[in-house]
Amino acid sequence: MQILRLGGKTLRFMSLRKVAMGFSTLLIIASLASLFVKGLNFGLDFTGGTAVEVGFSQPADLKKVRNVLAENDFADASVQLFGSSQEILVRLAPRGDDVKAEVIGNQVIAALKQADDSVVMRRIEFVGPSVGEDLKEQGGLAMLTALICILIYVAFRFEWRFAVGAVGALLHDVIITIGLFSVLGLEFDLTILAAILAVIGYSLNDTIVVSDRIRENFRKVRIDDTIEIIDISLTQTLNRTLVTSITTILVLIALFVWGGQTIHGFATALLFGVFIGTYSSVYVASSVAIAMGVSKEDLIPEVIEKEGADLDPMP
């Protein structure tokens, strides 16, 4: 039987599956080791701290504001526009139990008045560390719930071995992406958590497309070699995978370069997540399914044959 292949040639992705799985294992071990030794550099969303809303008489220069704060012992301040170009929100890590939020707010205003006398404090509030602990717990539960729901969906939609492969690929993406932030010491806040959930959705989309093509070819292609069928399926979906990934990466590069400090971490997480998610959709999910013994028979509907059933003669 003549098999249609991309460009007349099937790419042998699965011939490198052992190398890929070894590479992924090393990345996961390195990520877990960094998380255990260094941990994450949690942002104010998780650690708590003081938030000071400040108003200017003209559009605020965020770079200048950050420099002034850094010169006045507020180098850890997170500065972003809030509502308009004349309003900014300054967030600061806790300065000790005996330091009141009002004192910190007055210090921030005094520092900013060195650059602009028109600075006015709009409001000040303190976020306790217990709120950050709740956010950590809720964020972890959100990711766990998403992975369980995906496992159930893929098991019913395709086959349980593909479900394990899909969830394994998603765990792979999440652990390595979080590990990147641990290794580099980048700030981890709610926007990064949102980016990781987006990476889960992006990676799952690629995995579902590949799994659907594998199931279709298992039923259509008259070949008993599981690895050959998976290679054919990956080759057929390669164009779609590359076009989707490249267009997404171009947008994320623009956000990374010109998006500003506020969404820099978000763009970093997504940009890395798209790379690692595309890789895992090709190698991790399929390799796990092969390792668990998926075969052609698992995805072909059983046909119940009735033997010896004679039709009743017509009266």
XYZ file of C-alpha atoms in Angstrom:
315
model
C 0.000 0.000 0.000
C 1.292 3.466 -0.916
C 1.618 5.703 2.160
C 1.396 9.471 1.846
C 4.321 11.212 3.527
C 5.315 14.849 3.905
C 7.567 15.727 0.988
C 7.732 12.038 0.045
C 9.796 11.206 3.130
C 8.949 10.137 6.672
C 11.111 11.769 9.327
C 12.379 9.250 11.896
C 11.523 11.171 15.051
C 11.253 8.095 17.239
C 14.765 6.918 16.364
C 15.942 9.657 18.760
C 13.385 8.953 21.467
C 15.923 7.416 23.883
C 18.254 10.386 23.481
C 15.325 12.773 23.931
C 14.067 10.988 27.032
C 17.577 11.045 28.521
C 17.824 14.784 27.799
C 14.404 15.407 29.346
C 15.318 13.364 32.414
C 18.451 15.467 32.943
C 16.453 18.695 32.628
C 13.841 17.479 35.113
C 16.498 16.358 37.615
C 18.302 19.709 37.288
C 15.023 21.605 37.745
C 13.991 19.618 40.818
C 17.481 19.957 42.313
C 17.399 23.735 41.842
C 13.906 23.958 43.347
C 15.062 21.925 46.332
C 18.316 23.862 46.879
C 17.464 27.425 45.780
C 13.690 27.417 45.708
C 11.731 30.114 43.888
C 12.132 33.862 44.121
C 8.490 34.526 45.006
C 7.091 37.951 44.197
C 4.922 40.114 46.429
C 1.808 38.266 45.290
C 3.024 35.299 47.336
C 5.229 36.845 50.035
C 3.029 39.798 50.921
C 4.290 43.360 51.370
C 3.284 46.989 50.947
C 1.525 48.507 47.938
C 1.710 52.288 47.420
C -0.353 54.002 44.718
C 1.212 57.278 43.604
C -0.098 60.043 41.344
C 1.871 62.420 39.094
C 0.821 65.663 37.406
C 2.246 64.386 34.096
C 2.961 60.962 32.550
C 5.336 59.033 34.807
C 8.751 57.916 33.617
C 8.933 54.381 35.012
C 12.652 54.008 34.360
C 13.388 57.207 36.237
C 11.110 56.152 39.101
C 12.902 52.811 39.439
C 16.299 54.511 39.463
C 15.235 56.992 42.160
C 13.818 54.211 44.348
C 16.956 52.094 43.874
C 19.113 55.043 45.021
C 16.993 55.294 48.200
C 17.265 51.692 49.352
C 14.197 50.449 47.463
C 15.977 48.444 44.769
C 13.527 45.552 45.211
C 10.507 47.742 44.394
C 8.122 46.583 41.671
C 6.870 49.587 39.666
C 4.052 49.548 37.102
C 1.447 51.856 35.622
C -1.903 51.677 37.377
C -4.998 52.867 35.515
C -3.355 55.696 33.561
C 0.057 57.021 32.547
C -0.035 59.399 35.533
C -0.710 56.733 38.138
C 1.829 54.139 39.255
C 1.750 51.287 41.745
C 4.871 50.625 43.818
C 5.018 47.248 45.541
C 7.609 46.506 48.200
C 8.598 43.359 50.054
C 8.024 43.233 53.848
C 10.536 45.380 55.755
C 10.043 43.746 59.149
C 7.174 43.296 61.583
C 7.912 46.564 63.392
C 7.865 48.716 60.239
C 4.395 50.083 59.523
C 2.995 50.456 56.004
C 2.454 54.195 56.549
C 6.134 54.686 57.350
C 7.183 52.856 54.181
C 4.695 54.868 52.130
C 6.055 58.154 53.446
C 9.614 57.026 52.659
C 8.585 56.166 49.080
C 6.903 59.544 48.604
C 9.922 61.367 50.031
C 12.203 59.509 47.632
C 10.009 60.240 44.597
C 9.701 63.943 45.459
C 13.406 64.204 44.733
C 12.539 63.623 41.083
C 9.098 65.273 40.909
C 7.522 67.607 43.485
C 4.029 66.915 42.133
C 3.994 63.369 43.544
C 0.878 62.613 45.614
C 0.069 59.448 47.559
C -3.291 58.005 46.488
C -3.481 55.045 48.841
C -1.347 52.580 50.759
C -2.145 49.063 51.855
C -0.381 46.109 53.421
C -0.752 42.524 52.165
C 0.001 39.923 54.821
C 2.042 36.787 54.125
C -0.962 34.564 54.889
C -2.628 35.831 51.702
C 0.464 34.778 49.749
C 0.315 31.302 51.291
C -3.318 30.983 50.200
C -2.364 32.028 46.670
C 0.401 29.412 46.557
C -2.034 26.712 47.642
C -4.748 27.803 45.213
C -2.253 28.073 42.339
C -0.955 24.567 43.000
C -4.495 23.197 43.197
C -5.359 24.951 39.916
C -2.483 23.198 38.104
C -3.262 19.839 39.732
C -6.945 20.106 38.817
C -6.079 21.005 35.224
C -3.777 17.969 34.893
C -6.377 15.574 36.378
C -9.104 16.880 34.057
C -6.766 16.512 31.077
C -5.910 12.942 32.103
C -9.607 12.007 32.245
C -10.449 13.729 28.946
C -7.618 12.200 26.932
C -8.285 8.735 28.425
C -11.883 8.860 27.193
C -11.077 10.670 23.940
C -8.184 8.446 22.858
C -6.690 5.726 25.022
C -5.329 5.613 28.560
C -1.719 5.183 27.403
C -2.004 8.390 25.395
C -3.557 10.070 28.457
C -0.552 9.126 30.581
C 1.773 10.342 27.816
C -0.081 13.665 27.517
C -0.064 14.335 31.261
C 3.578 13.236 31.437
C 4.434 15.781 28.731
C 2.557 18.523 30.601
C 4.295 17.725 33.886
C 7.572 17.768 31.964
C 6.802 21.269 30.643
C 5.653 22.649 34.005
C 8.618 21.301 36.005
C 11.238 22.504 33.514
C 9.636 25.943 33.086
C 9.436 26.464 36.856
C 12.981 25.122 37.115
C 14.162 27.824 34.685
C 12.866 30.520 37.051
C 14.566 28.806 39.970
C 17.926 28.460 38.202
C 17.941 32.060 36.951
C 16.473 33.478 40.147
C 13.697 35.291 38.263
C 10.746 36.621 40.223
C 7.797 34.221 40.369
C 4.424 35.918 40.772
C 0.807 35.445 39.712
C 1.506 36.491 36.120
C 4.085 33.686 35.852
C 1.577 31.222 37.273
C -0.915 32.371 34.633
C 1.751 31.910 31.940
C 2.428 28.341 33.107
C -1.281 27.524 32.922
C -1.254 28.975 29.390
C 1.748 26.762 28.547
C -0.264 23.741 29.723
C -3.064 24.673 27.312
C -0.670 25.326 24.427
C 1.235 22.074 24.909
C -1.979 20.101 25.287
C -3.292 21.494 22.002
C -0.220 20.203 20.143
C -0.399 16.846 21.918
C -4.088 16.377 21.061
C -3.445 17.110 17.375
C -0.598 14.580 17.249
C -2.568 11.943 19.183
C -5.575 12.357 16.901
C -3.429 11.835 13.803
C -1.763 8.777 15.364
C -5.157 7.252 16.124
C -6.368 7.996 12.603
C -3.281 6.385 11.032
C -3.507 3.347 13.304
C -6.918 2.719 11.774
C -6.114 3.646 8.149
C -2.499 2.623 7.491
C -1.920 -1.085 6.929
C 1.310 -1.296 8.890
C 1.784 -3.172 12.143
C 4.891 -1.221 13.207
C 3.790 1.219 15.936
C 6.939 3.345 15.700
C 6.567 3.664 11.918
C 2.974 4.839 12.256
C 3.918 7.399 14.917
C 6.753 8.704 12.714
C 4.312 9.081 9.817
C 1.835 10.936 12.046
C 4.468 13.306 13.432
C 5.726 14.035 9.925
C 2.210 14.806 8.682
C 1.563 17.240 11.544
C 5.013 18.854 11.426
C 3.992 21.737 9.134
C 1.075 22.650 11.358
C 3.223 22.417 14.503
C 5.986 24.626 13.082
C 3.622 27.292 11.718
C 1.731 27.512 15.022
C 4.900 27.624 17.117
C 6.737 30.160 14.940
C 3.819 32.611 14.777
C 3.341 32.353 18.536
C 7.060 32.823 19.185
C 7.174 35.957 16.992
C 4.436 37.567 19.094
C 6.138 36.550 22.344
C 9.491 37.931 21.190
C 7.793 41.288 20.578
C 6.304 41.186 24.081
C 9.647 40.137 25.557
C 11.603 42.949 23.876
C 9.104 45.826 23.918
C 6.503 44.804 26.476
C 8.237 46.440 29.419
C 9.234 45.152 32.825
C 5.666 44.502 33.955
C 5.104 41.582 31.569
C 8.752 40.627 31.038
C 8.475 37.559 33.275
C 5.168 36.554 31.687
C 6.695 36.713 28.200
C 9.776 34.800 29.377
C 7.683 31.946 30.792
C 5.535 31.703 27.666
C 8.461 31.972 25.262
C 10.362 29.174 26.971
C 7.150 27.204 27.468
C 6.310 27.245 23.765
C 9.756 25.828 22.907
C 9.617 23.103 25.538
C 5.928 22.390 24.825
C 6.559 21.842 21.117
C 9.458 19.534 21.937
C 7.421 17.509 24.439
C 4.485 17.145 22.030
C 6.796 15.500 19.503
C 8.981 13.381 21.761
C 7.738 13.033 25.337
C 4.039 12.189 24.856
C 4.669 9.697 22.024
C 7.708 8.154 23.701
C 5.781 7.532 26.922
C 2.946 5.891 24.974
C 5.446 3.623 23.177
C 7.167 2.758 26.457
C 3.795 1.718 27.884
C 3.186 -0.630 24.962
C 0.542 1.155 22.898
C -0.264 -0.811 19.751
C -2.499 -0.761 16.712
C -5.022 -3.042 18.392
C -5.541 -0.582 21.246
C -7.063 2.047 18.952
C -8.994 -0.142 16.514
C -12.644 -0.630 17.515
C -13.514 -4.193 18.291
C -15.849 -5.812 15.794
C -18.197 -8.353 17.322
C -18.818 -11.131 14.867
C -21.837 -13.324 15.322
C -21.050 -16.769 14.164
C -23.615 -19.410 13.518
C -26.518 -17.029 13.466
C -28.852 -18.302 10.805
C -31.670 -16.260 9.446
C -35.102 -17.646 10.111
C -36.684 -18.932 6.936
C -39.463 -16.901 5.486
C -42.877 -18.456 6.167
